[in-house]
mmCIF file with all atom_site columns, C-alpha atoms and ligand atoms in Angstrom:
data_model
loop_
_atom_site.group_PDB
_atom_site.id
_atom_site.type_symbol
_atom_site.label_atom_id
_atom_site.label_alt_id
_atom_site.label_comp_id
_atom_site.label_asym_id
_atom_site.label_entity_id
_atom_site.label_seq_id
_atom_site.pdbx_PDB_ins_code
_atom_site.Cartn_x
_atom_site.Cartn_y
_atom_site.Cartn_z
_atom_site.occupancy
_atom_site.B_iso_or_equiv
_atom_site.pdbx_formal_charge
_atom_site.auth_seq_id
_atom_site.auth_comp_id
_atom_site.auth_asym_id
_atom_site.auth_atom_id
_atom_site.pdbx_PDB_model_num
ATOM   1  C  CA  . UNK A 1 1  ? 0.000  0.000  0.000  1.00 0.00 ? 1   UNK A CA  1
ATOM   2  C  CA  . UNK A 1 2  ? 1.442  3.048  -0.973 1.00 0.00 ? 2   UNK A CA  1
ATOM   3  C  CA  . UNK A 1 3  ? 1.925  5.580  2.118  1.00 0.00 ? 3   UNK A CA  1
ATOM   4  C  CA  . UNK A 1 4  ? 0.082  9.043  2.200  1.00 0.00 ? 4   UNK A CA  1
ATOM   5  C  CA  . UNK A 1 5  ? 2.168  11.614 0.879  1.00 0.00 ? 5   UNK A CA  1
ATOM   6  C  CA  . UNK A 1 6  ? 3.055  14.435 3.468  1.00 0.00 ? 6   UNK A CA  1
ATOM   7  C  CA  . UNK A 1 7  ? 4.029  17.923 2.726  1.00 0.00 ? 7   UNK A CA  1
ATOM   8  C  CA  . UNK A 1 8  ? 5.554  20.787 4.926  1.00 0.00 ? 8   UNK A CA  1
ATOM   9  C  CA  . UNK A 1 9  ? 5.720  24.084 5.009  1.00 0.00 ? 9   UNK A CA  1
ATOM   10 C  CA  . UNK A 1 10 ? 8.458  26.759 5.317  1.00 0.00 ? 10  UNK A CA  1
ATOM   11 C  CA  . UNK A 1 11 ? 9.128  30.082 6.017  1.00 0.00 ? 11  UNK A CA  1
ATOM   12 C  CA  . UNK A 1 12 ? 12.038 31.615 4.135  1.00 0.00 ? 12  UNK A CA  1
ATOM   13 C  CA  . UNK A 1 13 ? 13.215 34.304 6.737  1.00 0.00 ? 13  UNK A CA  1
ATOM   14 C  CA  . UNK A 1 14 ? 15.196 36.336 4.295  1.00 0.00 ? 14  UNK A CA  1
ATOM   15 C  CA  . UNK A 1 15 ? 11.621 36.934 2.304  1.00 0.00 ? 15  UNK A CA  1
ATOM   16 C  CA  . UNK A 1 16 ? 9.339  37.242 5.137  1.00 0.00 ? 16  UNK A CA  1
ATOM   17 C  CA  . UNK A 1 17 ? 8.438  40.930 6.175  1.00 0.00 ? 17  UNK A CA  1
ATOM   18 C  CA  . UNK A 1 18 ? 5.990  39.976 8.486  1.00 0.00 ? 18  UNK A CA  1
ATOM   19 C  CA  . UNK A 1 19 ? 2.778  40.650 6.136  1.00 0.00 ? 19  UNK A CA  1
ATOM   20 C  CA  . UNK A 1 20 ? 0.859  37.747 9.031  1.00 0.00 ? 20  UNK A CA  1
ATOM   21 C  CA  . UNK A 1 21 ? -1.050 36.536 6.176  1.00 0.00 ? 21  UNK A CA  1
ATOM   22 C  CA  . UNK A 1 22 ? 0.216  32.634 6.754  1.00 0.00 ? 22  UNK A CA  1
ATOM   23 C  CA  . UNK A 1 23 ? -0.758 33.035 9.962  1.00 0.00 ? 23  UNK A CA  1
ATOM   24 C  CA  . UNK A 1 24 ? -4.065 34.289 9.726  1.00 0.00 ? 24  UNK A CA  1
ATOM   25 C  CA  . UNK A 1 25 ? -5.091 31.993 7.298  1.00 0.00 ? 25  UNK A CA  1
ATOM   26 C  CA  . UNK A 1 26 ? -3.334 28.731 9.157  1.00 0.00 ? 26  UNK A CA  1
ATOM   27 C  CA  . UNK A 1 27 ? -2.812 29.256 12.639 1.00 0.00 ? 27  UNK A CA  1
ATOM   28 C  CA  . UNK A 1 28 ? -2.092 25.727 13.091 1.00 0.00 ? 28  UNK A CA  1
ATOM   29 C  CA  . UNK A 1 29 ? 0.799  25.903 10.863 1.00 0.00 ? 29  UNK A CA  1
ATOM   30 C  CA  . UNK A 1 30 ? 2.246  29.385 11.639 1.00 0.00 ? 30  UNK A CA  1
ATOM   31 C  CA  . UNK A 1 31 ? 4.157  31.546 14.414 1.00 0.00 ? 31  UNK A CA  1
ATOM   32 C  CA  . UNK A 1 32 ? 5.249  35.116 14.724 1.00 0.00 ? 32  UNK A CA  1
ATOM   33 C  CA  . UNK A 1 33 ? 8.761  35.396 16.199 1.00 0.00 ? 33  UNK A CA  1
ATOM   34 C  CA  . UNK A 1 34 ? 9.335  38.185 18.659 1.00 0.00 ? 34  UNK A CA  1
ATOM   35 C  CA  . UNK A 1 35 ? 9.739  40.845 15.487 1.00 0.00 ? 35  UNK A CA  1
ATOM   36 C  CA  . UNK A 1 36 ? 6.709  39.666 13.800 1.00 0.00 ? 36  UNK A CA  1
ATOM   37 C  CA  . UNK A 1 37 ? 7.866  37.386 11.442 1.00 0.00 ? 37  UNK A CA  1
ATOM   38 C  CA  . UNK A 1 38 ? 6.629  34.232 10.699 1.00 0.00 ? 38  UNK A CA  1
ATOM   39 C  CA  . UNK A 1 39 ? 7.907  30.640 11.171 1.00 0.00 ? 39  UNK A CA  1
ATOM   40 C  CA  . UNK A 1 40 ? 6.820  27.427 10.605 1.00 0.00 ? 40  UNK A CA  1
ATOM   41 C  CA  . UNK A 1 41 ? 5.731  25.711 13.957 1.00 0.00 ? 41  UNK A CA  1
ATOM   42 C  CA  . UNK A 1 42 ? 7.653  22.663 14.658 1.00 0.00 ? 42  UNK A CA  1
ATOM   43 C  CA  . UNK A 1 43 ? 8.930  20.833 12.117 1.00 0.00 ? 43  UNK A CA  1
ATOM   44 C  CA  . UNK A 1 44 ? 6.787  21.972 9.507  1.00 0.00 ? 44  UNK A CA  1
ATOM   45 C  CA  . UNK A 1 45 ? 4.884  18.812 8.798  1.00 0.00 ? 45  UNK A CA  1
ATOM   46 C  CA  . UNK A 1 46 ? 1.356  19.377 8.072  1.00 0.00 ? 46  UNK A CA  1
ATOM   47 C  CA  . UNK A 1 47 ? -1.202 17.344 9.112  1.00 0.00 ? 47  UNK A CA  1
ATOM   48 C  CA  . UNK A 1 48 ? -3.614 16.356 6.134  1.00 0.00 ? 48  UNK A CA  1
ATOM   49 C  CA  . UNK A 1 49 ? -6.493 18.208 6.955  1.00 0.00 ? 49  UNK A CA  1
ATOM   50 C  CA  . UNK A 1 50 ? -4.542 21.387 6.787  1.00 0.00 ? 50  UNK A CA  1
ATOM   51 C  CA  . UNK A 1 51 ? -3.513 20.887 3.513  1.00 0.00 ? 51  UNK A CA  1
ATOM   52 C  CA  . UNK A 1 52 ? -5.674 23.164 1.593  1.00 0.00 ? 52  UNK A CA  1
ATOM   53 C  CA  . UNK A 1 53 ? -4.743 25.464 4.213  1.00 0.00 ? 53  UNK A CA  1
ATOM   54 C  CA  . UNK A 1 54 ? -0.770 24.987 3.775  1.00 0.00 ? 54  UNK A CA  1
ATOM   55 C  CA  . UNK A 1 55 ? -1.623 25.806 -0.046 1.00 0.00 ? 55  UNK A CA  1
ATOM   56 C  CA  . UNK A 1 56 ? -3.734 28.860 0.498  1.00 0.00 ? 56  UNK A CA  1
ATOM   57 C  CA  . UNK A 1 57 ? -0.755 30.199 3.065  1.00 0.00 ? 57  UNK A CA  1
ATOM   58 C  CA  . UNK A 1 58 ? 1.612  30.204 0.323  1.00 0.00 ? 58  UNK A CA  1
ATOM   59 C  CA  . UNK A 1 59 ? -0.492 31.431 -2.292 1.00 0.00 ? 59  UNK A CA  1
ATOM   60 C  CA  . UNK A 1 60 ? -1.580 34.729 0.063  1.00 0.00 ? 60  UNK A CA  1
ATOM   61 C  CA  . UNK A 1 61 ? 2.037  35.889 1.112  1.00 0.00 ? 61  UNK A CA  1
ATOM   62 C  CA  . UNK A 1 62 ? 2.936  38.526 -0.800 1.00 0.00 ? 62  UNK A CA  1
ATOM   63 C  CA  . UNK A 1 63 ? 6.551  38.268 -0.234 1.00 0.00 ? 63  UNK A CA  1
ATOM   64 C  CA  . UNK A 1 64 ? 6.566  34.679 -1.658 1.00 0.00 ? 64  UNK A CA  1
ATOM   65 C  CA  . UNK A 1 65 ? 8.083  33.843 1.453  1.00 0.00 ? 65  UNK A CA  1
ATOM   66 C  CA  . UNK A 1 66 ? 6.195  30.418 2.096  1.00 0.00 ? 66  UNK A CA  1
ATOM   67 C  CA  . UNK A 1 67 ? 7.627  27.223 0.663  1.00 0.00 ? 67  UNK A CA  1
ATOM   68 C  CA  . UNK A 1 68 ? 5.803  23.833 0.441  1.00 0.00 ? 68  UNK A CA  1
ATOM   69 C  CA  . UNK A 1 69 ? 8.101  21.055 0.433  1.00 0.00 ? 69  UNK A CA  1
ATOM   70 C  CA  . UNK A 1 70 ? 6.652  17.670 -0.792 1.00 0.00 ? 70  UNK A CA  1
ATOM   71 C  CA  . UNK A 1 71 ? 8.763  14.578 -0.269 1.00 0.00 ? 71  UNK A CA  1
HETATM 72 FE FE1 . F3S B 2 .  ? 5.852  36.528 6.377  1.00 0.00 ? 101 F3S B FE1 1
HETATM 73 FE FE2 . F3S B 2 .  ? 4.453  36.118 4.250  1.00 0.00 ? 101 F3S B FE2 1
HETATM 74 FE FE3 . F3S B 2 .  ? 3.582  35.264 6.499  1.00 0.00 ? 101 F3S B FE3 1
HETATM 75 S  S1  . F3S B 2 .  ? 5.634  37.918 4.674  1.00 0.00 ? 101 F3S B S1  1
HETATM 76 S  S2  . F3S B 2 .  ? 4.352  36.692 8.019  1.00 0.00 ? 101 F3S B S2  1
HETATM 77 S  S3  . F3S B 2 .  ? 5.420  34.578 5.495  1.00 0.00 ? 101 F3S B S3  1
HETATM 78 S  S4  . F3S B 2 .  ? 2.367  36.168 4.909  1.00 0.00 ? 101 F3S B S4  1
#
């Protein structure tokens, strides 16, 4: 059986300017560092019902500072 195929999510910090997008859209996936700026929480490994919302994160920062990494 083939196993589900996870994705993550990343923050480049040299591209984020702390627009809070990613996290208002996917608080599960997203925190603001003391200056604002986003990271992604743990690991970045994102659970498969927050998918879509991984997806929309990326698609909303206007720095193009969220990555999606797929295995
Ligand atoms: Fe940074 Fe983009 Fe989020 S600029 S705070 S990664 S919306």
């Amino acid at each position: 059986m083939p196993t589900a195929k996870r994705i993550k999510v990343r923050v480049n910090p040299e591209k984020c300017q702390g627009h809070n997008r990613c996290k208002a859209l996917s608080p599960e996936l997203f925190e603001l560092d003391e200056y604002g700026n986003s990271k992604e929480i743990g690991d970045g490994t994102v659970p498969p019902e927050f998918e879509d919302k991984a997806w929309l994160a990326r698609a909303n920062c206007p720095e193009f500072a969220v990555e999606i990494i797929e295995d």
